[in-house]
mmCIF file with all atom_site columns, C-alpha atoms in Angstrom:
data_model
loop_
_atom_site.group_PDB
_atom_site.id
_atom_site.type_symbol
_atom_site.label_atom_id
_atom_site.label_alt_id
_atom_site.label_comp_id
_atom_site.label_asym_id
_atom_site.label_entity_id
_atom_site.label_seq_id
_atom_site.pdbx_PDB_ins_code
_atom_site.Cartn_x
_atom_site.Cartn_y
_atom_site.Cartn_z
_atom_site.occupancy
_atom_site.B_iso_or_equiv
_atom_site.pdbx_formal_charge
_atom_site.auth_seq_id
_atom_site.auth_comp_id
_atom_site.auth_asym_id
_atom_site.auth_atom_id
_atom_site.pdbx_PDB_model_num
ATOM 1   C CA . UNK A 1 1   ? -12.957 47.117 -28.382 1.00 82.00 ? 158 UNK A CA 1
ATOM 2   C CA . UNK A 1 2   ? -12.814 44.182 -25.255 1.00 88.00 ? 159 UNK A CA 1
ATOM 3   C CA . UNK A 1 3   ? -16.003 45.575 -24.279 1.00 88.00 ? 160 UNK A CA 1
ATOM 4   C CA . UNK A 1 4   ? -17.534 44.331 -27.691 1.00 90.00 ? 161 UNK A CA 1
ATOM 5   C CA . UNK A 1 5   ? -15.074 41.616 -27.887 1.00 93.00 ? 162 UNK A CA 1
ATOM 6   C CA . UNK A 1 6   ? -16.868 40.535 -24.202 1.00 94.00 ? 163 UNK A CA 1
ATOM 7   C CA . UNK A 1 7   ? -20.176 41.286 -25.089 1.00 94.00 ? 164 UNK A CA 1
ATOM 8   C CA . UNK A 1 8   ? -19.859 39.064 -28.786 1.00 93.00 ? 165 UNK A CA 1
ATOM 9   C CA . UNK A 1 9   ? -19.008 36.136 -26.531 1.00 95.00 ? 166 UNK A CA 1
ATOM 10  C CA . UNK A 1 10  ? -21.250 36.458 -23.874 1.00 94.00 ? 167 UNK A CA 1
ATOM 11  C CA . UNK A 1 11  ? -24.019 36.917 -26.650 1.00 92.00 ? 168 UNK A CA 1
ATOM 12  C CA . UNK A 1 12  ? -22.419 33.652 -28.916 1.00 91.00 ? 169 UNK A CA 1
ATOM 13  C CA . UNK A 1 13  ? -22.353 31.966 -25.274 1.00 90.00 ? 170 UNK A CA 1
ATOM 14  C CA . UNK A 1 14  ? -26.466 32.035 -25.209 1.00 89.00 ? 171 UNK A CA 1
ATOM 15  C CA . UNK A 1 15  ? -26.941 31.034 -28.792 1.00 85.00 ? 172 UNK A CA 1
ATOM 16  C CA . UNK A 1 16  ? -24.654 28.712 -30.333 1.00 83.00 ? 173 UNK A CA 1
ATOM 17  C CA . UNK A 1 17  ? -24.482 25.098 -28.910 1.00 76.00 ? 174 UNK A CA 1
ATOM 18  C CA . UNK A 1 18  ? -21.443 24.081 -27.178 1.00 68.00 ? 175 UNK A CA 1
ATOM 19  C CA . UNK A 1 19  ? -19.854 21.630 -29.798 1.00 68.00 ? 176 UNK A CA 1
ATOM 20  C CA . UNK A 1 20  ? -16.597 22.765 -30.165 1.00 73.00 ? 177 UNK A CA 1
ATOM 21  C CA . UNK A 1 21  ? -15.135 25.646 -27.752 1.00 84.00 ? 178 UNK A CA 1
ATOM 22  C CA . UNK A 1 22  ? -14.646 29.156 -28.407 1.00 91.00 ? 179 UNK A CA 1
ATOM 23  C CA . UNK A 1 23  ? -11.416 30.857 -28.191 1.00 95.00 ? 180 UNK A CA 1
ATOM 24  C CA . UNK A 1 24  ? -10.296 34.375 -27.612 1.00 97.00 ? 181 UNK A CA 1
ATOM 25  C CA . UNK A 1 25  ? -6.577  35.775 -28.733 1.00 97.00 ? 182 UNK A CA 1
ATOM 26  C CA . UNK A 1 26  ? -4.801  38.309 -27.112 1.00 96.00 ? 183 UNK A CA 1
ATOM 27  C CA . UNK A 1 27  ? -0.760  39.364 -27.773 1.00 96.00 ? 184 UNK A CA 1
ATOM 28  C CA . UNK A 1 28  ? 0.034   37.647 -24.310 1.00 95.00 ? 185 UNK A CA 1
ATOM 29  C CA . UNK A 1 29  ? -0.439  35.927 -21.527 1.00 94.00 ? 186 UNK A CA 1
ATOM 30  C CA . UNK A 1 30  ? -0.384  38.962 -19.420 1.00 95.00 ? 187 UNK A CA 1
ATOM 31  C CA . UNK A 1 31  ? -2.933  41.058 -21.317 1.00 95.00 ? 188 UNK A CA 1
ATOM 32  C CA . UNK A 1 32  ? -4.990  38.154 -20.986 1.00 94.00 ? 189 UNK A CA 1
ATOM 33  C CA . UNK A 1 33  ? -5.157  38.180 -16.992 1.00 94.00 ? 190 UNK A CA 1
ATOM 34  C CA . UNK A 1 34  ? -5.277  41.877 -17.066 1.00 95.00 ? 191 UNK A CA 1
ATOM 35  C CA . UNK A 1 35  ? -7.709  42.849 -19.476 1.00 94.00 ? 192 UNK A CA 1
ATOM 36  C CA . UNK A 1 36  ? -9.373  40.222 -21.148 1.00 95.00 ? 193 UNK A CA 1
ATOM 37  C CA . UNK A 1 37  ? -10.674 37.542 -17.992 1.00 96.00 ? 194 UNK A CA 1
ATOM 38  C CA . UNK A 1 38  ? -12.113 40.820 -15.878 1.00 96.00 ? 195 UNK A CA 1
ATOM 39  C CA . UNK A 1 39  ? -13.598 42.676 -19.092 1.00 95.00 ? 196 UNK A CA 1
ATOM 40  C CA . UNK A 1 40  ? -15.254 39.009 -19.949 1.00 96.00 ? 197 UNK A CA 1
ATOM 41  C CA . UNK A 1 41  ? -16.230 37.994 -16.388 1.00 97.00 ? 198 UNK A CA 1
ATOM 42  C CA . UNK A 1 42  ? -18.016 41.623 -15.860 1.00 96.00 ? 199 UNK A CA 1
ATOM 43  C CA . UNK A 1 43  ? -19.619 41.117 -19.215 1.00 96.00 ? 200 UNK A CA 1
ATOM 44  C CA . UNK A 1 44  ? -20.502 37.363 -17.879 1.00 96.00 ? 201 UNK A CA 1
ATOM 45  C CA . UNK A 1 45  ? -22.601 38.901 -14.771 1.00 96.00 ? 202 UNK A CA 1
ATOM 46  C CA . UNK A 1 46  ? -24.021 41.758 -16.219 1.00 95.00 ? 203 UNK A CA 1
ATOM 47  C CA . UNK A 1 47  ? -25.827 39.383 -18.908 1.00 95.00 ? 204 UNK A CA 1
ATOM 48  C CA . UNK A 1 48  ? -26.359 36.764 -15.790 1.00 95.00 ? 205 UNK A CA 1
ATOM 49  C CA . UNK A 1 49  ? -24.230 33.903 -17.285 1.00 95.00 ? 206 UNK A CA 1
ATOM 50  C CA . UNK A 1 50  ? -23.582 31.660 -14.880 1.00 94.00 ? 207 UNK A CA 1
ATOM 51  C CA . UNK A 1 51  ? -19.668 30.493 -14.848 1.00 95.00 ? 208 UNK A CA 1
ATOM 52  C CA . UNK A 1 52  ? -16.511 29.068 -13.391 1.00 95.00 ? 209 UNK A CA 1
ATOM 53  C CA . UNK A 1 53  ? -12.899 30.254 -14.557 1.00 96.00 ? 210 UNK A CA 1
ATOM 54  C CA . UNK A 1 54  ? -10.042 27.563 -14.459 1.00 94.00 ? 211 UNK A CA 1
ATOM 55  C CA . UNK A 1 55  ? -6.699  29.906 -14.355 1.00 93.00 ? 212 UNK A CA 1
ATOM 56  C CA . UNK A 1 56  ? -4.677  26.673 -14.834 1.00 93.00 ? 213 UNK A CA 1
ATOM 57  C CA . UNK A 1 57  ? -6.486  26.661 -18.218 1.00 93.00 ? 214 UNK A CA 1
ATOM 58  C CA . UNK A 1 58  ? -7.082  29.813 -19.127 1.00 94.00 ? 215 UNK A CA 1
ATOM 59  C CA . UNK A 1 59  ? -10.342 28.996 -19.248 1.00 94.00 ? 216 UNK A CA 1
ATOM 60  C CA . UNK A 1 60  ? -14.292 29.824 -18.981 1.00 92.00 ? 217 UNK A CA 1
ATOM 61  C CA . UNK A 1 61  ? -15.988 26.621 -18.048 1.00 92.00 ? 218 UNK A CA 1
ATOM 62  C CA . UNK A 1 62  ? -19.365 26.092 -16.559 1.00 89.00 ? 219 UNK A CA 1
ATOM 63  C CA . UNK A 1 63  ? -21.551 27.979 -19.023 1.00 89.00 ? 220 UNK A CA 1
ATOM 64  C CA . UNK A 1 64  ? -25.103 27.428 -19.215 1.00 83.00 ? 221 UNK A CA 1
ATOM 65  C CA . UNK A 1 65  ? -25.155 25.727 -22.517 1.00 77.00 ? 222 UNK A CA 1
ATOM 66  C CA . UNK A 1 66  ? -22.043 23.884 -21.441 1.00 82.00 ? 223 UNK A CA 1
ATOM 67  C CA . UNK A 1 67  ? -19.554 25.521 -23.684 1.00 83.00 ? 224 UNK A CA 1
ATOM 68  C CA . UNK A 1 68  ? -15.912 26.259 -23.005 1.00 90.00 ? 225 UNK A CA 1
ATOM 69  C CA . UNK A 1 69  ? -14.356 29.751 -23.690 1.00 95.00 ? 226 UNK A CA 1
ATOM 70  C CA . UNK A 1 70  ? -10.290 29.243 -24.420 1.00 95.00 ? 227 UNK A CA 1
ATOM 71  C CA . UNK A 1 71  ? -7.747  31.968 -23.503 1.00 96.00 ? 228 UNK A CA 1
ATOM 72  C CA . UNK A 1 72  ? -4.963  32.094 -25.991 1.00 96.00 ? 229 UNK A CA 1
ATOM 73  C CA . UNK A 1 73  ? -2.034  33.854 -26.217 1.00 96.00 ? 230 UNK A CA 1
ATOM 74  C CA . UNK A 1 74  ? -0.437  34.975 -29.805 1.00 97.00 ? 231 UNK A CA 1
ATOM 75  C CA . UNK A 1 75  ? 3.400   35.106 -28.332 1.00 96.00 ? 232 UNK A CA 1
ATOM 76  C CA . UNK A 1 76  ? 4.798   32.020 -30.061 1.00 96.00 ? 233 UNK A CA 1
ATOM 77  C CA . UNK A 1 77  ? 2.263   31.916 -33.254 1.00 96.00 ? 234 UNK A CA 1
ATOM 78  C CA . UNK A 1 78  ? 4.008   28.133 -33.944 1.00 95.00 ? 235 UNK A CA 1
ATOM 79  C CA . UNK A 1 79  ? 2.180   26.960 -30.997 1.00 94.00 ? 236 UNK A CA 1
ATOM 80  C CA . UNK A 1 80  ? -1.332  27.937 -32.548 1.00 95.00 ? 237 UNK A CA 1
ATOM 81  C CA . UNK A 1 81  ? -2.204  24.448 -34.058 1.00 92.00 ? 238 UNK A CA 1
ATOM 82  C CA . UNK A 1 82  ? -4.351  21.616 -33.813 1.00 86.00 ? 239 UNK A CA 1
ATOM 83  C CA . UNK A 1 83  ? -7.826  23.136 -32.127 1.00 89.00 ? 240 UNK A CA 1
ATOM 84  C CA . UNK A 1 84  ? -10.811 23.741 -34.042 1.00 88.00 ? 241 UNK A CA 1
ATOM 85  C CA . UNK A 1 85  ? -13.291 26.356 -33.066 1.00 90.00 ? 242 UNK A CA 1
ATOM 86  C CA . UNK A 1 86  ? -16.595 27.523 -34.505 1.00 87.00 ? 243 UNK A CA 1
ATOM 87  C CA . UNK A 1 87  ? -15.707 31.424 -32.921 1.00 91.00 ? 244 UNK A CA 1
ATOM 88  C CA . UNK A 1 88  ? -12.442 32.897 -32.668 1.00 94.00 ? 245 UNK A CA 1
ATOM 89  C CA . UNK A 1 89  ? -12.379 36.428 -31.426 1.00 96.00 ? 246 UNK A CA 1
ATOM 90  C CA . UNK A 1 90  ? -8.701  38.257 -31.910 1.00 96.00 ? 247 UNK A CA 1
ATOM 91  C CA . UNK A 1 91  ? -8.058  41.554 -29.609 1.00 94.00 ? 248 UNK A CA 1
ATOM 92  C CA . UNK A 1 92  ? -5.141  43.579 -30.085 1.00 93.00 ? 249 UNK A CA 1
ATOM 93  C CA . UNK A 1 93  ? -3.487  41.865 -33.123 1.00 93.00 ? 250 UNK A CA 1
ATOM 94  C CA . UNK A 1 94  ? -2.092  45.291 -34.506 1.00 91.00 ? 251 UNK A CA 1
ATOM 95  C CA . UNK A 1 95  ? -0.183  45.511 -31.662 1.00 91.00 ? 252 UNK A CA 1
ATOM 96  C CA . UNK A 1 96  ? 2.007   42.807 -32.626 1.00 93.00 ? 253 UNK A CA 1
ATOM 97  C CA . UNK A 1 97  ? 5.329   43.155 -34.641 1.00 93.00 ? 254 UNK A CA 1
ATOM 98  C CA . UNK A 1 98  ? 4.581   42.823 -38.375 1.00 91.00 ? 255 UNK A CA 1
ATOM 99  C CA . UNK A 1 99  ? 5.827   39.498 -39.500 1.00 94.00 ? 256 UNK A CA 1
ATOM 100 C CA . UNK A 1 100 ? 5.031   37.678 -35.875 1.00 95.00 ? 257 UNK A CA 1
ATOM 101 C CA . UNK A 1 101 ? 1.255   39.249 -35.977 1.00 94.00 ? 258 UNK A CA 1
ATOM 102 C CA . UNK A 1 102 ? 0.649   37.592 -40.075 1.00 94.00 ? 259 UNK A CA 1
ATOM 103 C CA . UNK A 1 103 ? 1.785   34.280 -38.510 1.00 96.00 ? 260 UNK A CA 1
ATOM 104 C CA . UNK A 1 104 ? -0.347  34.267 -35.725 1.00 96.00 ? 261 UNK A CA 1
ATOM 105 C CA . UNK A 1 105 ? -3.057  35.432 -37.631 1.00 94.00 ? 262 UNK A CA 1
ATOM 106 C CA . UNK A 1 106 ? -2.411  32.762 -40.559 1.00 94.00 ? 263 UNK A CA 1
ATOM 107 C CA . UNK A 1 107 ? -2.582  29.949 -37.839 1.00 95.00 ? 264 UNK A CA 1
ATOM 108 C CA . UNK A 1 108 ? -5.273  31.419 -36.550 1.00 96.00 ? 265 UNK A CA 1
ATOM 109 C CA . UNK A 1 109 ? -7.405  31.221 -39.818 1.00 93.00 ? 266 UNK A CA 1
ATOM 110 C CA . UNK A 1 110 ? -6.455  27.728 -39.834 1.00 92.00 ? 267 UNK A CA 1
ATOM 111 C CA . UNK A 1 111 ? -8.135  27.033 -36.444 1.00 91.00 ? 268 UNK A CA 1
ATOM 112 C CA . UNK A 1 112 ? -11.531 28.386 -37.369 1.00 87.00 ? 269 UNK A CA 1
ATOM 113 C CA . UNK A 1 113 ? -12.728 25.525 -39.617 1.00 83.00 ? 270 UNK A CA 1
ATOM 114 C CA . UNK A 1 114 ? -15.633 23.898 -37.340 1.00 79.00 ? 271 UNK A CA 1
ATOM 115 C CA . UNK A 1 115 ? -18.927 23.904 -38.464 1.00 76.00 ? 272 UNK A CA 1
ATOM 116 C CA . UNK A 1 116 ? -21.809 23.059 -36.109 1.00 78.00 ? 273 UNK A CA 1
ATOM 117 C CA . UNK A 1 117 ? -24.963 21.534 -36.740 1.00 79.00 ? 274 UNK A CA 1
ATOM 118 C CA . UNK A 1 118 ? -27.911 22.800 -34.622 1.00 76.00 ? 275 UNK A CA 1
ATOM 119 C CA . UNK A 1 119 ? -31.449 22.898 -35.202 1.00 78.00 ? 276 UNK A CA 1
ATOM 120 C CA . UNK A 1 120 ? -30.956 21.614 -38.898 1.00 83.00 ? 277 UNK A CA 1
ATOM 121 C CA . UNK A 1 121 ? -29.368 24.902 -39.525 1.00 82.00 ? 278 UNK A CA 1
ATOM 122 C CA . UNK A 1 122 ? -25.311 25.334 -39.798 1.00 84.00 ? 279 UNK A CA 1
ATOM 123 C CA . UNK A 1 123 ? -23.529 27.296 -38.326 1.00 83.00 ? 280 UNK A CA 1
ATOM 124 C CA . UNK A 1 124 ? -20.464 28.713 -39.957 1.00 84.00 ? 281 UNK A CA 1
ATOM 125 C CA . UNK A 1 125 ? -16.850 29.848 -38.111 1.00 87.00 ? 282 UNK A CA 1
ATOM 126 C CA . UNK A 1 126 ? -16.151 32.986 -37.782 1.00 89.00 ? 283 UNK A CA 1
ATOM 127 C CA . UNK A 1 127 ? -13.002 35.135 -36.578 1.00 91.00 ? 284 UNK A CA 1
ATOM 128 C CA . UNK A 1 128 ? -13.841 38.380 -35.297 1.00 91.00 ? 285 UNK A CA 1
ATOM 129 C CA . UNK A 1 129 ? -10.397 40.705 -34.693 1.00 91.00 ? 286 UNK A CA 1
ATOM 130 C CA . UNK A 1 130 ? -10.794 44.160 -32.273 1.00 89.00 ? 287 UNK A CA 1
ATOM 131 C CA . UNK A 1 131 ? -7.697  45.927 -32.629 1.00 86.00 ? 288 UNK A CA 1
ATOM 132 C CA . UNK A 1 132 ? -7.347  49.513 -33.860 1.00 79.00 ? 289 UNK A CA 1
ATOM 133 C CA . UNK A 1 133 ? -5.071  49.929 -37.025 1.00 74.00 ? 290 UNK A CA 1
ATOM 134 C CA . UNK A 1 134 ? -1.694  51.947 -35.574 1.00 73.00 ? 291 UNK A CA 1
ATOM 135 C CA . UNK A 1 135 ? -0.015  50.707 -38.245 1.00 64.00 ? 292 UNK A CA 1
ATOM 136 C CA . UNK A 1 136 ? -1.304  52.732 -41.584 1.00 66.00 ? 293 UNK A CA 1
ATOM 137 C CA . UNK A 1 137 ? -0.640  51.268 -45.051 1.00 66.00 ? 294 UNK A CA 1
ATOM 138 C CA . UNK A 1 138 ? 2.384   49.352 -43.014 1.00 75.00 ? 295 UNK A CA 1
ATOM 139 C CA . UNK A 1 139 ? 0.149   47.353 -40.428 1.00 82.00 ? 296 UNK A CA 1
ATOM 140 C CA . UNK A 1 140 ? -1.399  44.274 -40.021 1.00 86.00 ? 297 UNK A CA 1
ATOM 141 C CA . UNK A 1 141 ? -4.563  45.411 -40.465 1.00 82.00 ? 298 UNK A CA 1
ATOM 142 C CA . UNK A 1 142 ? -4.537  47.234 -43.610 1.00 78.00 ? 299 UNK A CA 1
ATOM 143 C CA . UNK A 1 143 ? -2.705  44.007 -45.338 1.00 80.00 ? 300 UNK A CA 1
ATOM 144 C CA . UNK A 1 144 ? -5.339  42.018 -44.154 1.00 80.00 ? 301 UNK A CA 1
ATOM 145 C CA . UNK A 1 145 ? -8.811  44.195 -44.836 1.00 74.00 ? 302 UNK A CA 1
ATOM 146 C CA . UNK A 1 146 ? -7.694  47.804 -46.155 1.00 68.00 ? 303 UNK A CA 1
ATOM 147 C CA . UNK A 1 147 ? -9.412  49.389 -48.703 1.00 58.00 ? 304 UNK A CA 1
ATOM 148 C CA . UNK A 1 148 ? -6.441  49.125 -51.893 1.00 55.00 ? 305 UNK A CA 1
ATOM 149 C CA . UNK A 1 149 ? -8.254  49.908 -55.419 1.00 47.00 ? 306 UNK A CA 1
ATOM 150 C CA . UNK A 1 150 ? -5.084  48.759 -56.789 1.00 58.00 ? 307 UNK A CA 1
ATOM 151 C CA . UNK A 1 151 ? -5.434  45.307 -56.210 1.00 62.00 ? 308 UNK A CA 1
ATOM 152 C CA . UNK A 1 152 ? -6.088  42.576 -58.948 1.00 64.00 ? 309 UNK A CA 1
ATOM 153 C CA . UNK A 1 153 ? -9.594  41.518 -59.008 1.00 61.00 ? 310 UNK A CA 1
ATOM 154 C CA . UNK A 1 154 ? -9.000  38.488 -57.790 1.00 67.00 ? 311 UNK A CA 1
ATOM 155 C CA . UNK A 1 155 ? -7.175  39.771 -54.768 1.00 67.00 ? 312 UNK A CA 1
ATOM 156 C CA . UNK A 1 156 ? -10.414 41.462 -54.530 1.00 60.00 ? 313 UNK A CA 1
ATOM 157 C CA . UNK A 1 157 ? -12.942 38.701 -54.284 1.00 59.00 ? 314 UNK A CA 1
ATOM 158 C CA . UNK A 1 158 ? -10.368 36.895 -51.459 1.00 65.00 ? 315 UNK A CA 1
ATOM 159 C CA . UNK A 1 159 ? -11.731 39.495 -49.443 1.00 61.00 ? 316 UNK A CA 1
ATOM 160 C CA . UNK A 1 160 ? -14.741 39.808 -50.321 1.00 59.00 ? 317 UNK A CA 1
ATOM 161 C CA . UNK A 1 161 ? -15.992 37.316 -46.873 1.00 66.00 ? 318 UNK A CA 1
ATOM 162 C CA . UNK A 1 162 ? -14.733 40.189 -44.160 1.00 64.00 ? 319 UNK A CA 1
ATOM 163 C CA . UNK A 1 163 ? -16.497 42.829 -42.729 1.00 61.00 ? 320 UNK A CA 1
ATOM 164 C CA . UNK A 1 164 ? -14.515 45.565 -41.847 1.00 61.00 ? 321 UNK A CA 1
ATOM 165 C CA . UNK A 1 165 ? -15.911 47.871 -39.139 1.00 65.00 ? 322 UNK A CA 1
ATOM 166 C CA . UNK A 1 166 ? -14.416 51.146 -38.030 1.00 65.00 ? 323 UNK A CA 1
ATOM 167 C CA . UNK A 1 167 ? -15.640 52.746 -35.231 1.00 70.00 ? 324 UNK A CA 1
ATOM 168 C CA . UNK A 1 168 ? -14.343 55.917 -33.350 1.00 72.00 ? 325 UNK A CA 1
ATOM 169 C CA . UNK A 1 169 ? -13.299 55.964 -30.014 1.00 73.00 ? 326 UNK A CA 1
ATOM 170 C CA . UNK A 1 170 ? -16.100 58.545 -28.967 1.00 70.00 ? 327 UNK A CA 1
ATOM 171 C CA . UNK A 1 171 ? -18.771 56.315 -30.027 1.00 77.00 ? 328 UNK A CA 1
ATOM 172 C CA . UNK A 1 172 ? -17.717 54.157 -26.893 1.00 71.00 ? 329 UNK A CA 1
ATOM 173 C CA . UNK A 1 173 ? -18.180 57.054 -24.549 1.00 75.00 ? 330 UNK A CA 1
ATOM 174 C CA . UNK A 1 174 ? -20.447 55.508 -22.598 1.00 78.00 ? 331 UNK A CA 1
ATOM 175 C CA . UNK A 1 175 ? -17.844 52.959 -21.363 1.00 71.00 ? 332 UNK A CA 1
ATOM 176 C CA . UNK A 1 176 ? -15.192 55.381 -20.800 1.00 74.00 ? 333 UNK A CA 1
ATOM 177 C CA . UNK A 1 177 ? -14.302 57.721 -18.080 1.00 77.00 ? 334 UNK A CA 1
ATOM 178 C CA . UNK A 1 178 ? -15.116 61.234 -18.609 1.00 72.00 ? 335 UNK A CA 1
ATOM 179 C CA . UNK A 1 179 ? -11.561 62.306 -19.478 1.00 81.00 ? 336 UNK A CA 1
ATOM 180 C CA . UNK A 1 180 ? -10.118 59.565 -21.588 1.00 77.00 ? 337 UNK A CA 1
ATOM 181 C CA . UNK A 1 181 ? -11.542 60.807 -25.271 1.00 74.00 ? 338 UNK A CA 1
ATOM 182 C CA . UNK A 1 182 ? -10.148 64.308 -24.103 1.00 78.00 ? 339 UNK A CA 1
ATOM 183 C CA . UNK A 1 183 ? -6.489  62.802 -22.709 1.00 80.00 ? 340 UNK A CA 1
ATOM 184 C CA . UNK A 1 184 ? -6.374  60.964 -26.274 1.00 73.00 ? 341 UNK A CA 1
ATOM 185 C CA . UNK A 1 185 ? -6.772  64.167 -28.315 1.00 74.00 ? 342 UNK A CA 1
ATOM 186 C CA . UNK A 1 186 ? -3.824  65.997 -26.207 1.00 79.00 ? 343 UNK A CA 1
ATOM 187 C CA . UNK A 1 187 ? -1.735  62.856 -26.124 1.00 77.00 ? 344 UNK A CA 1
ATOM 188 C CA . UNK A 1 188 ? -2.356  62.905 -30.318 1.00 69.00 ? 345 UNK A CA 1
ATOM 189 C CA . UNK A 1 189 ? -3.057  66.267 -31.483 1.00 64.00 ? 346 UNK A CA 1
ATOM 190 C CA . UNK A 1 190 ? -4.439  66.952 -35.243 1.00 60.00 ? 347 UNK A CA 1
#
């Protein structure tokens, strides 16, 4: 899921124009450093993006089009305010605790309300979330995209402007060591 989270950037890096900045959301500051700035940076030289990375601002600065790429972390969702972005790319968000994760994620909606003009064509925010759905009918994610026949039609059409995309883990094999898909189906057996 960071692999495609990296590779959406990198790839919205090289087309969109650098207006407003980007910003990617992870649970913490920690998961951040540890997965998210090397999964991005690789992603950043494979594709032969030139950039800098300012660890005082969580940052991806430099960019050949002259964008900025925010790191943000989801821990206090009160302090998600004020920014505008035209891309907004959420990892892990099912991860969080219920209630904490539909604040951050509310806030977050609120942040992705730049529009850029480029070329005379605009181009609309979007918020992109990788996660995978632990949580069942209970979780984050189902709330927020599940499948639910019993909802009012009107409920319905609220959702109607998401995409939901499931993929399974094996379909990522080629950016996995040989033994993960195999230590996932002993660690959760059917």
């Amino acid at each position: 899921k960071t692999y495609t989270l990296a590779y959406n950037v990198a790839s919205d890096v090289l087309t969109i124009p650098p207006v407003v900045p980007f910003a990617v959301f992870m649970p913490t500051y920690s998961m951040l450093a540890e997965v998210t700035v090397p999964t991005i940076s690789k992603m950043f030289d494979a594709m032969g993006i030139r950039y800098s990375y300012n660890k005082t601002e969580k940052s991806f600065v430099d960019l050949p089009n002259g964008a900025t790429v925010i790191l943000k972390s989801m821990e206090d969702p009160s302090k998600i305010a004020g920014a505008e972005y035209v891309r907004i790319y959420v990892d892990e968000l099912e991860t969080m605790p219920f209630e904490k994760g539909m604040e951050a994620w509310n806030n977050i909606t609120a942040r992705g309300r730049a529009k850029v003009r480029h070329r005379g064509k605009v181009i609309q925010p979007q918020i992109r979330v990788y996660t995978t759905p632990n949580g069942g009918k209970r979780g984050i994610t189902w709330k927020l995209w599940g499948v639910n026949e019993t909802l009012p039609p009107e409920e319905q059409r609220k959702r109607s402007n998401y995409a939901y995309v499931r993929a399974p883990t094996w379909s990522n094999i080629a950016h996995l060591s040989k033994n993960y898909i195999l230590n996932l189906y002993n660690l959760y057996p059917t």
